[in-house]
C-alpha atoms as one frame of an Amber mdcrd trajectory, in Angstrom:
protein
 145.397 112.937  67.133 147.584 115.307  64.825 149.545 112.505  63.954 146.636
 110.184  62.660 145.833 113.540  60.805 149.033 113.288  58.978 149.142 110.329
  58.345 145.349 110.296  56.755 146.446 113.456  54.754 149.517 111.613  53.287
 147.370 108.340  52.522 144.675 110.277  50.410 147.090 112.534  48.769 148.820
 109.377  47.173 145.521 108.056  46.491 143.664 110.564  43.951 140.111 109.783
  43.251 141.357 109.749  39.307 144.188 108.216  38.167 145.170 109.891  34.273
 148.354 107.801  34.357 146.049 104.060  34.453 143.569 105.777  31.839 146.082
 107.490  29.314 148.000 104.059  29.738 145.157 101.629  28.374 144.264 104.124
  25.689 147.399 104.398  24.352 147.373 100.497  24.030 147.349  99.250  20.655
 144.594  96.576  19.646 145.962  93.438  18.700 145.482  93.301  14.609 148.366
  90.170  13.852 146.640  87.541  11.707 148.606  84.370  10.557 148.081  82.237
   7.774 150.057  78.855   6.416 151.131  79.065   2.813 154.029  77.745   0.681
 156.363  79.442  -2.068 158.276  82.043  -0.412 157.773  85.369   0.953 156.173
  88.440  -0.052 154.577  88.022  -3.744 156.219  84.619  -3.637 153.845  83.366
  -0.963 150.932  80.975  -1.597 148.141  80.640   1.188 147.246  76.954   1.820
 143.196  76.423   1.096 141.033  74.055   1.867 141.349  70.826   0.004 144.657
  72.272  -1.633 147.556  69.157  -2.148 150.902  69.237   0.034 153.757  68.007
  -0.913 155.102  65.068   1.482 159.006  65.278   1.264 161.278  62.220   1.853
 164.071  64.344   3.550 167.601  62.619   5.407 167.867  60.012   8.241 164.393
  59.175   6.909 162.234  62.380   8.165 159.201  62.667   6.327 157.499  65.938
   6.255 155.363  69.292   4.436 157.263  72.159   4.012 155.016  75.720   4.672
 155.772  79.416   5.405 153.842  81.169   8.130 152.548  84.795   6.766 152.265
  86.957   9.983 150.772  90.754   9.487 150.752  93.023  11.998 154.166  92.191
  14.012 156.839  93.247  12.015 159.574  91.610  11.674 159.522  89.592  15.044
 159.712  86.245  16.567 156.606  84.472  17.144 155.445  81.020  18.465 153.187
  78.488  17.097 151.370  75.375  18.206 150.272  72.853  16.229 147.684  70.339
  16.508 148.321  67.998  13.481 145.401  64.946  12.323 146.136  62.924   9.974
 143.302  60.640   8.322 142.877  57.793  10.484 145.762  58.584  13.069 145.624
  60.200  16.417 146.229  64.206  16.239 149.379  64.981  17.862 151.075  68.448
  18.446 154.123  70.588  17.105 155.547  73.624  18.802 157.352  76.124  16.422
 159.374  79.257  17.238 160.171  81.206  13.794 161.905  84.481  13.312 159.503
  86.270  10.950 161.228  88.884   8.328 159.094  91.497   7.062 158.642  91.744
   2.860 155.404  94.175   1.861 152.587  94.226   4.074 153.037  90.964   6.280
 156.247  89.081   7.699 157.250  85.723   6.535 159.097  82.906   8.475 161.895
  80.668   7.247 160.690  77.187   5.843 158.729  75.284   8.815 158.748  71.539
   8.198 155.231  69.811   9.510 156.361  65.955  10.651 154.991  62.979  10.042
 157.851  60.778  11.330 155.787  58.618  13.938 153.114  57.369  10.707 154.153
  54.620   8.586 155.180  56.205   5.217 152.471  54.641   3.552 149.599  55.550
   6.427 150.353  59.555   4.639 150.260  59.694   1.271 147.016  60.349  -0.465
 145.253  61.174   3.102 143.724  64.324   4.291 145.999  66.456   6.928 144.179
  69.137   8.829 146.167  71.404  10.078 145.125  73.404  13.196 147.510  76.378
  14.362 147.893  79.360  16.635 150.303  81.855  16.484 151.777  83.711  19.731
 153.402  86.941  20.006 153.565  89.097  22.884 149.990  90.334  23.892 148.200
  89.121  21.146 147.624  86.088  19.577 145.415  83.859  15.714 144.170  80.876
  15.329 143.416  79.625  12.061 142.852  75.651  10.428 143.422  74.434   7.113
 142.634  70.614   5.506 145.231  69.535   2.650 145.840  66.097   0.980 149.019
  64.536   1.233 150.727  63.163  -2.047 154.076  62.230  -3.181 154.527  63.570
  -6.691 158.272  64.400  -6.415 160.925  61.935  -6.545 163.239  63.198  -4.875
 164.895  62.691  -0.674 165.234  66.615  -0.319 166.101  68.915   2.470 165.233
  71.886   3.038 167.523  73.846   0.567 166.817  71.409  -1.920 162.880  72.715
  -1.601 164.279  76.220  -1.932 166.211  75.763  -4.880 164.050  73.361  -6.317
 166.849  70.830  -6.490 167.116  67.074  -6.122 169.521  65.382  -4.301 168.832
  61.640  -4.646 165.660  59.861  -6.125 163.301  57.994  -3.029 162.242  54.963
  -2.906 158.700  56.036  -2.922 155.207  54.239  -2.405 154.308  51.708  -5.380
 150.325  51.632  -6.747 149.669  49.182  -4.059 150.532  51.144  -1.254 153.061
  49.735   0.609 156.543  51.342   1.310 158.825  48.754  -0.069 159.016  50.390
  -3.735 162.576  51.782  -2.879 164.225  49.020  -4.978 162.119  49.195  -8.421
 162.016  52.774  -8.092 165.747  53.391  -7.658 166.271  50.961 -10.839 163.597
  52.767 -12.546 165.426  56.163 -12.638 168.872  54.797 -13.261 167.738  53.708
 -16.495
């Protein structure tokens, strides 16, 4: 009997009615308060959110990769890493995803990511340009997490096969073939001849 005693007394001492530790521990968590947005341009003042209806940029880039360049603007992490997913719907094609880790850098009152490229590489060239994108995205970080969407056009205004320090630098390493007024994708010819002359 004095030994179920004991052992009773031992069980409720480790076992106080009120635990401070759980309570002072959830109060002292912070509220997540990250919000993400897409934008192009650069980071800090340099950055651009994407709106509605706004026109991106489709860039012919090497070993045929055809693609958006964006920036993701992430306040409320610091300078971090975070992960994205991407649900990407292009007029008329099947939505398809993208997964994204970026290192974002902190400049003023949000972080910025290096250059993410959105890819189009599975649509026939001339299935993109001049067709609406919607963009759907959430950002991950570690106990916290955005959503956000965003619906831009797709043009080709810039003659140029790029990569991605050519979009930085706003340089132009060779001239694409492009998409004549028809529509197709077999321009590359004429258009080449065009801007040798």
């Amino acid at each position: 009997m004095a030994r179920a005693s004991l052992i009773l007394t031992v069980l409720l001492a480790g076992c106080p009615d009120d635990d401070p530790g759980g309570a002072d521990a959830g109060d002292a968590a912070e509220p997540c308060t990250m919000e993400a947005r897409l934008g192009t341009g650069g980071k800090g003042a340099d950055f651009v959110r994407l709106a509605e209806g706004d026109d991106a940029e489709v860039i012919l880039g090497y070993q045929g990769f055809r693609f958006i360049q964006t920036i993701l603007e992430v306040s409320g992490v610091g300078s971090s890493r975070v992960n994205a997913s991407f649900t990407i719907s292009v007029e008329g094609q099947i939505p398809y995803p993208q997964w994204v880790r970026a290192d974002v850098e902190e400049a003023g009152d949000a972080a910025y990511s290096d250059p993410v490229s959105i890819y189009f590489n599975d649509i026939p060239y001339a299935q993109i340009v001049g067709k609406r994108c919607d963009l759907a995205v959430e950002v991950f970080h570690p106990g916290c997490s955005d959503t956000f969407s965003v619906g831009v056009l797709l043009l080709d205004e810039d003659p140029c096969i790029q990569g991605a320090d050519d979009v930085e630098t706003g340089g132009c390493s060779y001239v694409d073939g492009g998409v004549d007024d028809a529509g197709s994708n077999d321009a590359g010819a004429d258009a080449g001849a065009d801007a040798g002359e």
